[in-house]
Amino acid sequence: MHGAAHNATEVIWGLSPLIVALTIFVLTYAVIVTERINRAIVALIGAGVMILTGVLHQNEAFAGIDFNTIGLLTGMMVIVAITQKSGVFQYVAVKAAKLVKADPWGLMVMLALVTALFSALLDNVTTVLLIAPVALLITDALRINPYPYLFAIIFASNIGGTATLIGDPPNIMIGSAVGLTFNDFAFNLAPVALVILALTMIPLWWFWGRKLSAEQDARDQVMAFDENEAITDVKLLKQALAVIALTITGFVFAHSIGLEPATIAMFGAALLLLLRAMGHDAEHQTEQVHKSFAEVEWVTIFFFVGLFVVVAGVEKAGALKIAADTLVHFTGGELALTAYVILWASAIISAVVDNIPFVATMIPVIQNLGPVVGAENLNTLWWSLALGACLGGNGSLVGASANLVVAGFAERAGAPIRFLPFMLAAFPLMLASIAVSSLYVGWRYL
Amino acid sequence: MTVRALPICPPTLTLAPEATVAEAMSMMIQREVNHIPLCTADGRFAGLISSNAILRALIPASARAEHGVENLNFLGDAMPMLLDHLRDNADRPVRDLADADVMAVRQDTHLLEAAHHLSRTTAPLPVVNEDGKLLGMLSRRMLLTYLLDKARTA
């Protein structure tokens, strides 16, 4: 449907579809940025208006919704919602803290590693929602300032999320729209994500790590934590870990057996629901399934649905073709310059606005560049977009949903993260990670 | 029937909002109460401090916050942490821990409404006049005694 023909006669009052679509698009995004109205509502209203004004038919709107992204996200959310009840995340965090003898700097490194690993395999929001409370608990017991740890967790979650297809929504969207596989992401983005994570620890050590110390009795207290007690349901733990292992194996081999990630994630979710339901009566099953579905973040899901339709509207109207032409005009269609512009612009834009709508818009723009830079070179641009959009999220507190989740929890627990001090440290650190990404893109693809 | 029908006595036990948490704790222990109303120098009601709120301040913040750690079994008894928090909180003014949005009723509040409020908390209900001055505390037992009396005489 790219560059689809305009159909001016359908738009109300004979207005230009380009103008109508762009107006809806700009208004939708403007209201999303103000955060005055819930973003899912705004996206759905924008989507509805696209159809009501005749820019899109309902069929075209439906075709614009990437159900692969929706299915993958929903499936993983169900799996994680069930798994977290087992206490496995607390177990891992406490185990990690004890492995480094509750040394404050060692703890920061371990929490960053654990967060990055979970963020790579699960969604970032869930990961930080589970790790941040345990981090606060351990720093509380150690009588040390939790802020550096929360900072490290935010960075690690966005860096870890960059590494895989399923780690961060931008990757899910890019992978799904372009047909890049789990392994493509793992081979192309995981190495650089690992390097960036390691390099990020250096300034964190310089800012905070080298000055942190905890008294021996406080460390003894953490060493006395019994991680086995964190596991509340051993049977559930086994079932959940088996399904997660199976699901991730599925992602690895999906492409070679002709399957899409949404099928794998949804099937994994259904399998775990089945395992939980077996041996229970109908009423208990209903309650359990209802609870699991209730924990899916429907706001995010409907936000995606609405956005996909809004983007489909501006795409049909030809606006994204114009955006792509402008980009080509600016870069002269030269691959290297285009890649760097996409990388840096994505990073800076994603630092201040949600990266999901940005990536949703950029995907068709980049697809339109195929004839200019050559279809075989498009992957370079996809990796640039993924790196910029995912890592850019570290630039400010509002850069990624995970950051807001950590900040929200920290505030409720009496250790608020301030917007400006965070950005003063985070933005330069984010730019450094983009500089590393530029070197990587240049070295590997250009 | 309104709250006016009940024998509300002037409060014998109050604390200034600036009093320390330690003072509140000793008063609760000595007088065997779980709730103490806070009153400003001119007698205005300024919140209610409860033993529950003090205990809540002693458990780790990451456990009491929404979406926090629900299971604390793995911490062991964590005595040093509890004592740390006790020391950290002892010198804070009680107003920091007091329930700020605690419901206060007027003398013209209907008994049904007072009963409704009381049924939804474990604390007694502060009764205040038009100027916000604390007239006394309305307890569950006070209300039940009154109702029982009414039922018998009816």
PDB file of C-alpha atoms in Angstrom, chain A residues 309-409:
ATOM      1  CA  VAL A 309      -4.232   3.715  11.658  1.00  0.00           C
ATOM      2  CA  VAL A 310      -3.140   7.374  11.906  1.00  0.00           C
ATOM      3  CA  VAL A 311       0.142   6.536  10.155  1.00  0.00           C
ATOM      4  CA  ALA A 312      -1.709   4.508   7.526  1.00  0.00           C
ATOM      5  CA  GLY A 313      -3.784   7.647   6.856  1.00  0.00           C
ATOM      6  CA  VAL A 314      -0.828   9.961   6.240  1.00  0.00           C
ATOM      7  CA  GLU A 315       0.863   7.257   4.232  1.00  0.00           C
ATOM      8  CA  LYS A 316      -2.126   6.781   1.937  1.00  0.00           C
ATOM      9  CA  ALA A 317      -2.350  10.543   1.525  1.00  0.00           C
ATOM     10  CA  GLY A 318       1.244  10.553   0.289  1.00  0.00           C
ATOM     11  CA  ALA A 319       2.758  12.571   3.143  1.00  0.00           C
ATOM     12  CA  LEU A 320       5.348   9.969   4.032  1.00  0.00           C
ATOM     13  CA  LYS A 321       6.532   9.781   0.439  1.00  0.00           C
ATOM     14  CA  ILE A 322       7.072  13.531   0.616  1.00  0.00           C
ATOM     15  CA  ALA A 323       8.942  13.141   3.938  1.00  0.00           C
ATOM     16  CA  ALA A 324      11.163  10.487   2.377  1.00  0.00           C
ATOM     17  CA  ASP A 325      11.816  12.687  -0.678  1.00  0.00           C
ATOM     18  CA  THR A 326      12.762  15.555   1.629  1.00  0.00           C
ATOM     19  CA  LEU A 327      15.164  13.316   3.509  1.00  0.00           C
ATOM     20  CA  VAL A 328      16.707  12.200   0.222  1.00  0.00           C
ATOM     21  CA  HIS A 329      16.919  15.778  -0.974  1.00  0.00           C
ATOM     22  CA  PHE A 330      18.755  16.669   2.218  1.00  0.00           C
ATOM     23  CA  THR A 331      21.175  13.748   2.199  1.00  0.00           C
ATOM     24  CA  GLY A 332      21.503  13.495  -1.599  1.00  0.00           C
ATOM     25  CA  GLY A 333      20.465   9.852  -1.231  1.00  0.00           C
ATOM     26  CA  GLU A 334      23.930   9.004   0.003  1.00  0.00           C
ATOM     27  CA  LEU A 335      23.708   5.914   2.191  1.00  0.00           C
ATOM     28  CA  ALA A 336      26.218   6.885   4.894  1.00  0.00           C
ATOM     29  CA  LEU A 337      24.817  10.381   5.418  1.00  0.00           C
ATOM     30  CA  THR A 338      21.235   9.042   5.402  1.00  0.00           C
ATOM     31  CA  ALA A 339      22.140   6.409   8.000  1.00  0.00           C
ATOM     32  CA  TYR A 340      23.820   8.913  10.302  1.00  0.00           C
ATOM     33  CA  VAL A 341      20.992  11.425   9.957  1.00  0.00           C
ATOM     34  CA  ILE A 342      18.455   8.723  10.818  1.00  0.00           C
ATOM     35  CA  LEU A 343      20.553   7.516  13.762  1.00  0.00           C
ATOM     36  CA  TRP A 344      21.149  10.921  15.356  1.00  0.00           C
ATOM     37  CA  ALA A 345      17.755  12.419  14.558  1.00  0.00           C
ATOM     38  CA  SER A 346      15.980   9.322  15.922  1.00  0.00           C
ATOM     39  CA  ALA A 347      18.045   9.477  19.095  1.00  0.00           C
ATOM     40  CA  ILE A 348      17.392  13.144  19.780  1.00  0.00           C
ATOM     41  CA  ILE A 349      13.706  12.961  18.890  1.00  0.00           C
ATOM     42  CA  SER A 350      13.211   9.751  20.915  1.00  0.00           C
ATOM     43  CA  ALA A 351      14.829  11.409  23.930  1.00  0.00           C
ATOM     44  CA  VAL A 352      12.073  13.981  24.128  1.00  0.00           C
ATOM     45  CA  VAL A 353       9.053  12.228  22.654  1.00  0.00           C
ATOM     46  CA  ASP A 354       7.768   8.693  22.807  1.00  0.00           C
ATOM     47  CA  ASN A 355       9.757   6.564  20.364  1.00  0.00           C
ATOM     48  CA  ILE A 356       6.756   4.422  19.409  1.00  0.00           C
ATOM     49  CA  PRO A 357       4.886   7.024  17.312  1.00  0.00           C
ATOM     50  CA  PHE A 358       8.186   8.222  15.880  1.00  0.00           C
ATOM     51  CA  VAL A 359       9.175   4.756  14.692  1.00  0.00           C
ATOM     52  CA  ALA A 360       5.671   4.040  13.448  1.00  0.00           C
ATOM     53  CA  THR A 361       6.045   7.080  11.187  1.00  0.00           C
ATOM     54  CA  MET A 362       9.643   6.451  10.170  1.00  0.00           C
ATOM     55  CA  ILE A 363       9.095   2.868   9.000  1.00  0.00           C
ATOM     56  CA  PRO A 364       7.128   3.780   5.867  1.00  0.00           C
ATOM     57  CA  VAL A 365       9.437   6.773   5.290  1.00  0.00           C
ATOM     58  CA  ILE A 366      12.464   4.468   5.190  1.00  0.00           C
ATOM     59  CA  GLN A 367      10.599   1.920   3.081  1.00  0.00           C
ATOM     60  CA  ASN A 368      10.110   4.710   0.564  1.00  0.00           C
ATOM     61  CA  LEU A 369      13.896   5.167   0.403  1.00  0.00           C
ATOM     62  CA  GLY A 370      14.426   1.698  -1.071  1.00  0.00           C
ATOM     63  CA  PRO A 371      14.711   2.821  -4.700  1.00  0.00           C
ATOM     64  CA  VAL A 372      17.173   5.592  -3.776  1.00  0.00           C
ATOM     65  CA  VAL A 373      19.718   3.909  -1.524  1.00  0.00           C
ATOM     66  CA  GLY A 374      19.199   0.463  -3.024  1.00  0.00           C
ATOM     67  CA  ALA A 375      17.028  -2.244  -1.458  1.00  0.00           C
ATOM     68  CA  GLU A 376      20.111  -4.203  -0.395  1.00  0.00           C
ATOM     69  CA  ASN A 377      21.284  -1.236   1.709  1.00  0.00           C
ATOM     70  CA  LEU A 378      17.987  -0.677   3.513  1.00  0.00           C
ATOM     71  CA  ASN A 379      19.005  -2.854   6.477  1.00  0.00           C
ATOM     72  CA  THR A 380      21.721  -0.331   7.354  1.00  0.00           C
ATOM     73  CA  LEU A 381      18.975   2.245   7.760  1.00  0.00           C
ATOM     74  CA  TRP A 382      16.836  -0.123   9.837  1.00  0.00           C
ATOM     75  CA  TRP A 383      19.690  -0.744  12.265  1.00  0.00           C
ATOM     76  CA  SER A 384      20.316   2.992  12.449  1.00  0.00           C
ATOM     77  CA  LEU A 385      16.653   3.624  13.223  1.00  0.00           C
ATOM     78  CA  ALA A 386      16.535   0.865  15.850  1.00  0.00           C
ATOM     79  CA  LEU A 387      19.706   2.039  17.585  1.00  0.00           C
ATOM     80  CA  GLY A 388      18.658   5.685  17.539  1.00  0.00           C
ATOM     81  CA  ALA A 389      15.075   5.107  18.693  1.00  0.00           C
ATOM     82  CA  CYS A 390      15.868   2.569  21.428  1.00  0.00           C
ATOM     83  CA  LEU A 391      18.999   4.214  22.855  1.00  0.00           C
ATOM     84  CA  GLY A 392      17.548   7.707  22.459  1.00  0.00           C
ATOM     85  CA  GLY A 393      15.004   6.712  25.097  1.00  0.00           C
ATOM     86  CA  ASN A 394      17.779   7.158  27.665  1.00  0.00           C
ATOM     87  CA  GLY A 395      18.073  10.876  26.952  1.00  0.00           C
ATOM     88  CA  SER A 396      15.414  12.062  29.376  1.00  0.00           C
ATOM     89  CA  LEU A 397      12.883  10.805  31.899  1.00  0.00           C
ATOM     90  CA  VAL A 398      10.132  10.948  29.288  1.00  0.00           C
ATOM     91  CA  GLY A 399      12.215   9.242  26.582  1.00  0.00           C
ATOM     92  CA  ALA A 400      10.861   5.760  27.228  1.00  0.00           C
ATOM     93  CA  SER A 401       7.938   4.258  29.151  1.00  0.00           C
ATOM     94  CA  ALA A 402      10.377   2.276  31.301  1.00  0.00           C
ATOM     95  CA  ASN A 403      11.978   5.514  32.535  1.00  0.00           C
ATOM     96  CA  LEU A 404       8.592   6.825  33.605  1.00  0.00           C
ATOM     97  CA  VAL A 405       7.755   3.580  35.329  1.00  0.00           C
ATOM     98  CA  VAL A 406      10.986   3.732  37.357  1.00  0.00           C
ATOM     99  CA  ALA A 407      10.446   7.412  38.150  1.00  0.00           C
ATOM    100  CA  GLY A 408       6.848   6.756  39.169  1.00  0.00           C
ATOM    101  CA  PHE A 409       7.802   3.950  41.493  1.00  0.00           C
TER     102      PHE A 409
END
